[in-house]
Amino acid sequence: MRLERFRKKSPWILHYNAGSCNGCDIEILACLAPRYDVERLGILNRGNPKQADILLVTGPVTHRSRDRLVELYTQMAEPKVVVAVGSCTCSGGIFRHMYHVGDGVDQFIPVDSYVAGCAARPEQIIEGVARALEILEHKSHEIERPFQLRGPLYCSGEQTIRRQMAAKVSDETN
Amino acid sequence: MIKQLHIPLGSQHAALLEPLRLDFSTENERIVSVRSDMGYVHRGVEHACMNRFDFKKVPFVVARVCGLCAITHSTAAVLATEQIVECMVSERAQWLRMLALEFDRIHSHMLCLAHVAESSGYEALFMHTMMERERVMEAQEILSGNRVQFDYATLGGVTRDMDSQCAQALLAKVGALKSVLSGLRDRFEANWSTQMRFKGVGAITLEEAYRLGTVGPIARAAGVRTDIRIESSHLPYRALGFEPIVALEGDLYARNRLRLEEIAQSIELIERILEGLPEGAHLSKVRGRPKGEAMARIEAPRGELFYYVRGNGGAIFERLRIRTPTYANLKAFEAIFLGQEYSSIPAILASLDPCMSCTAK
C-alpha cells in the first residue's frame, strides 16, 4: 500500500484568514456546505496544521498575521500545497500598497495554485483545489521553506520573541 | 479546590472564521476574566480612502472592509457622500438599495445561525442552514451579478436596474425560502435538544445591554428597542411599515429566535419592495466634488454602522471614519463571557456574530 495513492482521496484543508474581507472565507464555507459539497472529494476542513495537506489562504497578508501564516505553513507536514484564494491574496488586489499589508501571499510562502476573483466563486475555489491536488500528487517529501520571516524563537521571561522578524530565509541559512 | 486555567483561543482556531485572539482565565471551567485582541486583520482602509482613492471609488473600496456586510458599507458611504455633492437620487434607486440590504441581512443572519449550530455541535443543522442559505446567494446573483462582493450601491443610485423578469425570479427565491423557514425555526426553537443547549446560555440583561451601549441583534434580543431602520430617515423604511422586533431574554436562544424572526421580516420587506417598486431612473449623474462634512447611519446585519466623511472640495476625502457594530459591542462581549462555562464559548462567540474585518478595517 502506498500512501501517495490515498493521499489524493482525502486531502484535508487548513484555512487561514490573513486579512481578507471574509468574502472568500464565506465562499470557502459555502464550498463545504451541501450545494457545492467538497466532502464528496474527500476534503474536510480541520483547523489543525499537522494534519492538513492543503493550506487555503485568503487575504493580502497583514503585518500582524504574516508570522502566524508562516508559522502555520512550517508546521504543516510535507508534501503540502498552498492555494491562494481571491484577488487580494494573489497580488494584494485592492489592498495593494496599503500601509499595513504585504502584497500577496507569494511574497511569504510558495504558492501552488492561484484563484482570482473578488470574491472568488465556489466553483473557482473547487477548481483551484483540484489543480492543487494534481500538484500534490507529484510532490516529494522534500522540505519546503517560506521566503521570509523565519527567525528562530527564543523565550525571555514569559514572552516568546521571534528574532530577526523580517530576515529572509536565504540570509539565515548562509 | 479551585482549579485555575488560562486558555488562549486563537488567533487561528477551528471554531473561528477570522483571526481573533481571546485569552480566558477560568476557575473550575468557569470564565473569570477575558482579554481580547482583534487587530490581526487591520489593513488601513480608512487611510487608503483618505490618500489614494478618489471619492467615486471609495464606495467600492469600503465594500472590501467586510465581505459579509459589503453592501451596507458601500451604501452607508454612498449615503454620506451624496449629502455633500450635487446629486439627485431617484426613489427607485433608494428602494433598490433597501432591497439589496435586506437580502444581505438574510444571508448574514443565516450564516450566523449556521455557525452557531456548528459551534454547539449540530453539524447536520449547520449543513441544513447553509443549504437553504444558497437560495439567498442565488437571489443576490440575480439582482446584482455576483454572489458576495457585488458593489451594487454607487454614487447616484445603483449599478444595475431590475426588470420584471428579475423581480419574478427574486419573488420565487424568497417564496421558496419562506416555505422552508418554518422547518428551520422548528429545529432551532422547538427542538428539545437545542432548547437545552441554548436556553439561559450567554445571557445579557436589559440594563447591562443598555449601559454598555450594545447595538443590533444582541441589544434587541435583550429588550433594547433600537433599530436604525426606523431611527434614521436616509432610506424610506417607514414607507414599508417597518417595526423592529424585540425579544426579552437576552440569551443565546433569544438571539437565535430574533435572527430567525428578522429573516422572516426581511422576506416580508423584500416582497413589499418588489410589489411597490416606484418607476424612474436607477442611476443619475453626480456633479461637483465633496465639500463639507456629512454622516450616515445604517442598520447593518450586526447593528448600527456609522460613516463620517469630510471633503474640502478636492477629489480625495479629507477624513473618512467608519464605526462598525462589532466595535460598539466589544464591551458587551466581555460581560457576556464572564461566568459562562468554557465549553459553551464557541457557541456564544458565534451567536455574538463578531466581524473582525469590520472592527479592524
Coordinates of C-alpha atoms in Angstrom, one line a residue:
Chain A
M1 CA 0.0 0.0 0.0
R2 CA 1.4 3.3 -1.0
L3 CA 0.4 6.4 0.9
E4 CA 0.6 8.5 -2.2
R5 CA -2.3 6.7 -3.8
F6 CA -4.6 7.5 -1.0
R7 CA -3.5 11.0 0.0
K8 CA -5.3 12.4 -3.0
K9 CA -8.5 10.8 -1.9
S10 CA -8.7 12.5 1.4
P11 CA -6.9 15.8 1.3
W12 CA -7.6 17.8 4.5
I13 CA -7.6 21.6 4.3
L14 CA -6.4 24.2 6.7
H15 CA -7.9 27.6 6.2
Y16 CA -6.2 30.8 7.3
N17 CA -7.6 34.3 7.0
A18 CA -4.6 36.6 6.6
G19 CA -6.5 39.8 6.5
S20 CA -9.2 39.1 4.0
C21 CA -12.6 40.8 4.0
N22 CA -14.5 37.5 4.8
G23 CA -15.9 37.4 1.3
C24 CA -13.7 34.5 0.2
D25 CA -14.0 32.9 3.6
I26 CA -17.8 32.6 3.4
E27 CA -17.4 31.2 -0.1
I28 CA -15.0 28.6 1.2
L29 CA -17.7 27.8 3.8
A30 CA -20.2 27.6 1.0
C31 CA -17.9 25.0 -0.7
L32 CA -18.1 22.8 2.4
A33 CA -21.9 23.1 2.5
P34 CA -24.3 20.8 0.7
R35 CA -24.7 22.8 -2.6
Y36 CA -21.0 22.6 -3.6
D37 CA -20.1 19.8 -1.2
V38 CA -16.3 19.3 -1.4
E39 CA -16.7 16.5 1.0
R40 CA -17.5 14.2 -1.9
L41 CA -13.9 14.7 -3.0
G42 CA -12.8 13.6 0.5
I43 CA -12.0 17.2 1.5
L44 CA -12.5 18.1 5.1
N45 CA -11.8 21.3 6.9
R46 CA -9.8 20.7 10.1
G47 CA -8.2 23.6 11.9
N48 CA -5.0 21.6 12.5
P49 CA -1.9 22.3 10.5
K50 CA -0.2 19.0 11.5
Q51 CA -3.0 17.0 9.7
A52 CA -3.6 19.3 6.8
D53 CA -2.4 18.7 3.2
I54 CA -3.8 21.9 1.6
L55 CA -3.4 25.4 3.0
L56 CA -6.1 27.7 1.8
V57 CA -5.1 31.3 2.4
T58 CA -7.3 34.3 2.0
G59 CA -6.3 38.0 2.3
P60 CA -3.3 40.1 1.4
V61 CA -1.3 39.1 4.5
T62 CA -1.4 41.9 7.0
H63 CA 1.7 42.7 9.0
R64 CA 0.2 41.2 12.1
S65 CA -0.9 37.9 10.6
R66 CA 2.2 37.3 8.5
D67 CA 4.3 35.5 11.1
R68 CA 1.3 33.3 12.0
L69 CA 0.8 32.4 8.4
V70 CA 4.5 31.4 8.1
E71 CA 4.2 29.5 11.4
L72 CA 1.2 27.5 10.2
Y73 CA 3.0 26.8 6.9
T74 CA 6.1 25.5 8.5
Q75 CA 4.0 23.3 10.9
M76 CA 2.4 21.5 8.0
A77 CA 3.9 18.2 7.1
E78 CA 5.3 17.6 3.6
P79 CA 4.1 17.1 0.9
K80 CA 1.8 20.2 1.1
V81 CA 0.3 22.6 -1.3
V82 CA -0.8 26.2 -0.9
V83 CA -3.9 27.7 -2.6
A84 CA -4.2 31.5 -2.7
V85 CA -8.0 32.3 -2.8
G86 CA -9.0 35.7 -4.0
S87 CA -7.5 38.6 -5.9
C88 CA -6.1 40.3 -2.9
T89 CA -4.4 37.0 -1.9
C90 CA -2.8 36.6 -5.3
S91 CA -1.4 40.1 -5.7
G92 CA -2.6 42.4 -2.9
G93 CA -5.6 43.4 -5.1
I94 CA -7.4 46.5 -3.9
F95 CA -5.3 46.5 -0.7
R96 CA -2.0 46.6 -2.7
H97 CA 0.4 49.2 -1.2
M98 CA -1.8 49.9 1.8
Y99 CA 0.5 50.6 4.7
H100 CA -0.3 47.5 6.8
V101 CA -0.3 44.8 4.1
G102 CA 2.2 42.7 2.3
D103 CA 1.3 42.5 -1.4
G104 CA 0.1 39.0 -1.7
V105 CA 0.8 35.7 -0.1
D106 CA 3.5 34.6 -2.6
Q107 CA 5.8 37.2 -1.0
F108 CA 6.0 35.0 2.1
I109 CA 5.4 31.4 1.1
P110 CA 5.5 29.4 -2.2
V111 CA 2.0 29.2 -3.8
D112 CA 1.0 26.3 -6.0
S113 CA -2.4 27.4 -7.2
Y114 CA -3.9 30.8 -7.7
V115 CA -7.6 31.5 -7.6
A116 CA -8.5 35.0 -8.8
G117 CA -11.8 36.8 -8.2
C118 CA -13.3 39.3 -5.7
A119 CA -14.8 37.3 -4.2
A120 CA -13.7 34.0 -5.7
R121 CA -16.7 31.9 -6.6
P122 CA -17.1 28.4 -5.1
E123 CA -16.7 26.8 -8.5
Q124 CA -13.4 28.6 -8.9
I125 CA -12.2 27.6 -5.5
I126 CA -13.0 23.9 -6.1
E127 CA -11.1 24.1 -9.5
G128 CA -8.1 25.7 -7.7
V129 CA -8.1 23.0 -5.1
A130 CA -8.4 20.3 -7.8
R131 CA -5.5 21.8 -9.6
A132 CA -3.5 21.8 -6.3
L133 CA -4.3 18.2 -5.8
E134 CA -2.7 17.3 -9.1
I135 CA 0.4 19.1 -8.0
L136 CA 0.3 17.4 -4.6
E137 CA 0.5 14.0 -6.4
H138 CA 3.9 14.8 -7.9
K139 CA 5.4 16.4 -4.8
S140 CA 8.1 14.7 -2.8
H141 CA 8.8 14.9 0.9
E142 CA 11.5 17.4 0.4
I143 CA 11.1 20.2 2.9
E144 CA 9.7 23.4 1.5
R145 CA 10.6 26.7 3.2
P146 CA 8.9 30.0 3.4
F147 CA 10.6 33.0 1.7
Q148 CA 10.5 35.4 4.7
L149 CA 10.1 35.7 8.4
R150 CA 11.7 32.6 9.7
G151 CA 13.7 33.9 12.6
P152 CA 14.4 31.5 15.5
L153 CA 12.1 31.7 18.5
Y154 CA 13.5 32.3 21.9
C155 CA 12.0 32.9 25.3
S156 CA 12.6 35.8 27.6
G157 CA 10.8 35.6 30.8
E158 CA 7.1 34.8 30.0
Q159 CA 7.3 36.3 26.5
T160 CA 8.1 34.4 23.3
I161 CA 10.0 36.6 20.9
R162 CA 11.0 36.0 17.4
R163 CA 14.3 37.3 16.5
Q164 CA 15.1 38.7 13.0
M165 CA 11.4 39.1 12.3
A166 CA 12.0 40.3 8.7
A167 CA 15.1 38.2 8.0
K168 CA 15.0 36.3 4.8
V169 CA 15.5 32.6 4.8
S170 CA 18.4 32.8 2.5
D171 CA 20.2 35.1 4.9
E172 CA 19.5 32.8 7.7
T173 CA 20.8 29.7 6.0
N174 CA 24.0 31.3 4.7
Chain B
M1 CA -10.5 23.1 45.5
I2 CA -10.4 25.7 42.8
K3 CA -8.5 24.8 39.7
Q4 CA -7.3 27.7 37.6
L5 CA -6.5 27.5 34.0
H6 CA -5.5 30.0 31.3
I7 CA -6.9 29.1 28.0
P8 CA -5.9 31.0 24.9
L9 CA -8.4 30.8 21.9
G10 CA -7.0 31.9 18.6
S11 CA -5.6 33.5 16.6
Q12 CA -6.1 30.5 14.4
H13 CA -8.7 28.1 15.6
A14 CA -11.2 25.7 14.0
A15 CA -14.2 27.5 15.5
L16 CA -13.1 30.9 14.3
L17 CA -13.6 32.1 10.8
E18 CA -11.3 35.1 11.3
P19 CA -8.1 35.7 13.3
L20 CA -9.1 36.8 16.7
R21 CA -7.3 36.1 20.0
L22 CA -9.2 35.6 23.3
D23 CA -7.3 34.9 26.5
F24 CA -9.6 33.3 29.0
S25 CA -8.8 32.7 32.7
T26 CA -11.0 30.0 34.1
E27 CA -11.8 28.7 37.6
N28 CA -13.2 25.2 37.5
E29 CA -14.0 25.8 33.9
R30 CA -16.0 29.0 34.5
I31 CA -14.7 32.1 32.9
V32 CA -13.4 34.7 35.4
S33 CA -11.7 37.0 33.1
V34 CA -11.2 37.5 29.4
R35 CA -8.8 39.6 27.3
S36 CA -9.3 40.1 23.6
D37 CA -7.0 41.1 20.7
M38 CA -8.6 41.8 17.4
G39 CA -6.2 43.7 15.3
Y40 CA -4.9 40.9 13.1
V41 CA -6.8 41.9 10.0
H42 CA -6.1 45.6 10.1
R43 CA -5.3 46.8 6.5
G44 CA -5.7 50.5 6.8
V45 CA -8.7 51.0 4.6
E46 CA -9.6 54.4 6.1
H47 CA -6.0 55.7 5.5
A48 CA -6.1 54.5 1.9
C49 CA -9.5 56.2 1.3
M50 CA -8.0 59.5 2.5
N51 CA -4.9 59.2 0.4
R52 CA -5.1 57.0 -2.7
F53 CA -8.7 56.7 -3.9
D54 CA -10.9 59.5 -5.1
F55 CA -14.4 59.8 -3.7
K56 CA -16.1 58.0 -6.6
K57 CA -14.1 54.9 -5.9
V58 CA -14.5 55.0 -2.1
P59 CA -17.8 53.0 -2.0
F60 CA -16.1 50.1 -3.8
V61 CA -13.0 50.3 -1.6
V62 CA -15.0 50.3 1.7
A63 CA -17.1 47.4 0.5
R64 CA -13.8 45.4 0.9
V65 CA -13.8 46.3 4.6
C66 CA -16.1 43.4 5.2
G67 CA -17.4 40.7 2.7
L68 CA -20.4 39.8 4.8
C69 CA -21.9 43.2 5.0
A70 CA -20.2 44.7 2.0
I71 CA -23.4 46.3 0.7
T72 CA -24.1 48.0 4.0
H73 CA -20.6 49.6 3.9
S74 CA -20.9 50.8 0.4
T75 CA -24.5 52.0 0.9
A76 CA -23.5 54.0 4.1
A77 CA -20.5 55.6 2.3
V78 CA -22.8 56.5 -0.7
L79 CA -25.5 58.0 1.6
A80 CA -23.0 60.1 3.4
T81 CA -21.2 61.3 0.3
E82 CA -24.4 62.2 -1.5
Q83 CA -25.2 64.8 1.1
I84 CA -22.1 66.8 0.2
V85 CA -22.1 66.5 -3.6
E86 CA -24.7 67.7 -6.2
C87 CA -26.8 64.7 -6.9
M88 CA -30.4 63.7 -7.1
V89 CA -31.1 60.1 -6.3
S90 CA -34.4 58.7 -7.6
E91 CA -36.9 57.0 -5.3
R92 CA -36.4 53.8 -7.3
A93 CA -32.7 53.7 -6.5
Q94 CA -33.4 54.1 -2.8
W95 CA -35.8 51.2 -2.9
L96 CA -33.4 49.0 -4.8
R97 CA -30.7 49.8 -2.2
M98 CA -33.1 48.7 0.5
L99 CA -33.8 45.5 -1.4
A100 CA -30.0 44.7 -1.5
L101 CA -29.7 45.5 2.2
E102 CA -32.5 43.1 3.1
F103 CA -31.0 40.3 1.1
D104 CA -27.7 40.9 2.8
R105 CA -29.3 40.8 6.2
I106 CA -30.9 37.4 5.4
H107 CA -27.7 35.8 4.2
S108 CA -25.7 37.2 7.1
H109 CA -28.2 36.0 9.7
M110 CA -28.4 32.6 8.2
L111 CA -24.6 32.3 8.2
C112 CA -24.6 33.3 11.8
L113 CA -27.2 30.7 12.7
A114 CA -25.3 28.0 10.8
H115 CA -22.2 28.9 12.6
V116 CA -23.9 28.8 16.0
A117 CA -25.2 25.3 15.1
E118 CA -21.8 24.1 14.1
S119 CA -20.0 25.6 17.1
S120 CA -22.5 24.0 19.5
G121 CA -22.2 20.6 17.9
Y122 CA -25.1 20.4 15.5
E123 CA -23.3 19.5 12.3
A124 CA -26.4 18.5 10.4
L125 CA -28.2 21.7 11.3
F126 CA -25.2 23.6 10.1
M127 CA -25.4 21.8 6.7
H128 CA -29.1 22.3 6.5
T129 CA -28.9 26.1 7.2
M130 CA -26.1 26.5 4.7
M131 CA -28.1 24.7 2.1
E132 CA -31.1 27.0 2.5
R133 CA -28.8 30.0 2.5
E134 CA -27.7 29.2 -1.0
R135 CA -31.1 30.5 -2.2
V136 CA -30.3 33.9 -0.9
M137 CA -26.9 33.9 -2.5
E138 CA -28.5 33.0 -5.8
A139 CA -31.0 35.8 -5.4
Q140 CA -28.2 38.2 -4.8
E141 CA -26.6 37.0 -8.0
I142 CA -29.8 37.5 -9.9
L143 CA -30.1 41.0 -8.5
S144 CA -26.5 42.2 -8.9
G145 CA -24.4 39.7 -10.9
N146 CA -22.2 38.5 -8.1
R147 CA -22.7 36.4 -5.0
V148 CA -20.6 38.2 -2.4
Q149 CA -18.8 41.4 -3.3
F150 CA -21.5 42.9 -5.6
D151 CA -20.8 46.6 -5.5
Y152 CA -24.5 47.3 -6.0
A153 CA -24.7 50.8 -4.5
T154 CA -22.9 53.5 -6.2
L155 CA -22.9 57.3 -6.1
G156 CA -26.2 58.5 -7.8
G157 CA -28.1 55.2 -7.5
V158 CA -27.4 51.6 -8.1
T159 CA -25.3 49.9 -10.8
R160 CA -28.0 47.7 -12.3
D161 CA -31.6 48.2 -13.0
M162 CA -34.2 45.5 -12.4
D163 CA -36.7 44.3 -14.9
S164 CA -40.0 42.4 -14.2
Q165 CA -38.4 39.0 -15.1
C166 CA -35.7 39.6 -12.4
A167 CA -38.4 40.6 -9.9
Q168 CA -40.3 37.4 -10.7
A169 CA -37.2 35.3 -10.1
L170 CA -36.4 37.1 -6.8
L171 CA -40.0 36.6 -5.7
A172 CA -39.7 32.9 -6.4
K173 CA -36.5 32.6 -4.5
V174 CA -37.8 34.3 -1.4
G175 CA -41.1 32.4 -1.6
A176 CA -39.1 29.1 -1.6
L177 CA -37.1 30.4 1.4
K178 CA -40.2 31.4 3.2
S179 CA -41.6 27.9 2.9
V180 CA -38.5 26.2 4.4
L181 CA -38.1 28.8 7.1
S182 CA -40.7 27.3 9.4
G183 CA -38.8 24.0 9.3
L184 CA -35.7 25.8 10.3
R185 CA -37.4 27.6 13.1
D186 CA -38.7 24.2 14.4
R187 CA -35.2 22.9 14.6
F188 CA -33.8 26.0 16.3
E189 CA -36.7 26.7 18.7
A190 CA -39.0 23.8 19.2
N191 CA -36.3 21.1 19.4
W192 CA -35.8 19.7 22.9
S193 CA -32.1 19.2 22.4
T194 CA -31.4 22.7 21.0
Q195 CA -33.5 24.3 23.8
M196 CA -31.4 22.5 26.4
R197 CA -28.3 23.7 24.7
F198 CA -29.3 27.3 24.1
K199 CA -31.6 28.5 26.9
G200 CA -30.0 30.6 29.6
V201 CA -26.6 30.4 27.9
G202 CA -24.6 33.6 27.3
A203 CA -27.3 36.0 28.6
I204 CA -27.1 39.7 29.0
T205 CA -29.7 41.7 30.9
L206 CA -31.6 44.7 29.5
E207 CA -29.8 47.1 31.9
E208 CA -26.4 45.9 31.0
A209 CA -27.1 45.9 27.3
Y210 CA -28.3 49.5 27.7
R211 CA -25.4 50.6 29.9
L212 CA -22.7 49.0 27.6
G213 CA -24.1 50.6 24.5
T214 CA -24.8 47.4 22.6
V215 CA -26.3 47.6 19.1
G216 CA -28.1 45.3 16.7
P217 CA -29.5 41.8 17.4
I218 CA -27.6 41.4 20.7
A219 CA -29.3 44.6 22.1
R220 CA -32.7 43.7 20.5
A221 CA -32.6 40.2 22.0
A222 CA -32.1 41.7 25.4
G223 CA -35.0 44.0 25.0
V224 CA -33.5 47.3 23.9
R225 CA -35.7 48.8 21.2
T226 CA -33.0 50.0 18.8
D227 CA -33.1 49.7 15.1
I228 CA -31.5 52.3 12.8
R229 CA -34.0 51.4 10.1
I230 CA -36.6 53.5 11.9
E231 CA -34.3 55.8 13.7
S232 CA -32.8 57.4 10.6
S233 CA -34.5 58.7 7.5
H234 CA -31.7 58.0 5.0
L235 CA -33.7 55.2 3.4
P236 CA -37.5 55.1 3.2
Y237 CA -38.1 52.2 5.6
R238 CA -41.1 54.0 7.1
A239 CA -42.9 53.7 3.8
L240 CA -42.7 50.0 4.1
G241 CA -44.4 50.0 7.5
F242 CA -41.3 48.6 9.3
E243 CA -41.4 47.8 13.0
P244 CA -38.4 46.5 14.9
I245 CA -38.6 43.1 16.6
V246 CA -37.6 42.8 20.2
A247 CA -37.1 39.8 22.4
L248 CA -36.6 39.8 26.2
E249 CA -34.4 37.0 27.5
G250 CA -31.1 38.2 26.0
D251 CA -29.6 34.7 25.9
L252 CA -28.4 32.5 23.0
Y253 CA -31.8 31.1 22.4
A254 CA -33.4 34.6 22.2
R255 CA -30.7 35.7 19.8
N256 CA -31.3 32.7 17.5
R257 CA -35.1 33.3 17.7
L258 CA -34.7 37.0 17.0
R259 CA -32.5 36.3 13.9
L260 CA -35.0 33.9 12.6
E261 CA -37.8 36.4 13.1
E262 CA -35.8 39.1 11.4
I263 CA -35.2 36.8 8.4
A264 CA -39.0 36.3 8.1
Q265 CA -39.4 40.1 8.4
S266 CA -36.8 40.8 5.8
I267 CA -38.6 38.4 3.4
E268 CA -41.8 40.3 4.0
L269 CA -40.0 43.6 3.4
I270 CA -38.5 42.2 0.2
E271 CA -42.0 41.2 -1.0
R272 CA -43.3 44.7 -0.2
I273 CA -40.4 46.4 -2.0
L274 CA -40.9 44.3 -5.1
E275 CA -44.6 45.0 -5.1
G276 CA -44.4 48.7 -4.7
L277 CA -41.1 49.5 -6.5
P278 CA -41.5 53.0 -7.9
E279 CA -40.7 53.8 -11.6
G280 CA -37.7 56.0 -12.5
A281 CA -34.1 56.0 -13.4
H282 CA -31.8 53.7 -11.4
L283 CA -28.7 55.9 -11.8
S284 CA -28.3 59.7 -12.0
K285 CA -25.3 61.9 -12.7
V286 CA -23.1 63.2 -9.9
R287 CA -21.7 66.7 -10.2
G288 CA -19.1 68.5 -8.2
R289 CA -16.7 67.4 -5.6
P290 CA -17.4 66.7 -1.9
K291 CA -17.3 69.8 0.2
G292 CA -18.3 70.0 3.8
E293 CA -19.0 67.2 6.2
A294 CA -21.7 64.6 6.5
M295 CA -22.6 61.4 8.3
A296 CA -24.8 58.4 7.7
R297 CA -26.2 55.7 9.9
I298 CA -27.5 52.4 8.6
E299 CA -28.6 49.2 10.2
A300 CA -26.1 46.5 9.2
P301 CA -26.9 42.8 10.0
R302 CA -24.9 43.2 13.2
G303 CA -26.2 46.6 14.3
E304 CA -25.5 50.3 13.7
L305 CA -23.0 51.2 11.1
F306 CA -21.8 54.8 11.1
Y307 CA -19.9 56.7 8.4
Y308 CA -18.5 60.1 8.7
V309 CA -17.0 61.9 5.6
R310 CA -15.4 65.3 5.3
G311 CA -14.3 66.8 2.0
N312 CA -12.5 70.1 1.2
G313 CA -13.5 70.4 -2.5
G314 CA -10.8 68.1 -3.7
A315 CA -11.2 64.7 -5.2
I316 CA -10.0 62.9 -2.2
F317 CA -11.7 62.9 1.2
E318 CA -10.0 64.8 4.0
R319 CA -11.4 62.4 6.6
L320 CA -13.4 59.2 6.5
R321 CA -14.4 57.5 9.7
I322 CA -16.1 54.1 10.0
R323 CA -17.7 52.9 13.2
T324 CA -18.7 49.4 13.0
P325 CA -21.3 47.4 15.0
T326 CA -18.9 44.9 16.4
Y327 CA -16.7 47.7 17.7
A328 CA -19.7 49.0 19.7
N329 CA -20.4 45.6 21.0
L330 CA -16.9 44.7 22.2
K331 CA -17.6 45.8 25.8
A332 CA -20.7 43.6 26.0
F333 CA -18.8 40.6 24.8
E334 CA -16.8 40.6 28.0
A335 CA -19.9 41.0 30.2
I336 CA -21.5 38.0 28.4
F337 CA -18.5 35.7 28.7
L338 CA -17.9 36.2 32.4
G339 CA -19.4 33.4 34.5
Q340 CA -20.0 31.1 31.5
E341 CA -18.8 27.5 31.1
Y342 CA -15.8 27.2 28.9
S343 CA -17.4 24.5 26.8
S344 CA -20.1 26.9 25.5
I345 CA -17.7 29.7 24.5
P346 CA -17.5 28.8 20.8
A347 CA -21.3 28.8 20.6
I348 CA -21.6 32.1 22.4
L349 CA -18.9 33.7 20.3
A350 CA -20.7 32.6 17.1
S351 CA -24.0 33.9 18.4
L352 CA -22.5 37.3 19.1
D353 CA -21.6 37.3 15.4
P354 CA -18.4 39.2 15.7
C355 CA -16.9 40.6 12.5
M356 CA -13.2 41.2 12.9
S357 CA -12.5 42.6 9.5
C358 CA -15.2 45.2 10.1
T359 CA -13.6 46.1 13.5
A360 CA -10.0 46.1 12.4
K361 CA -10.7 47.7 9.0

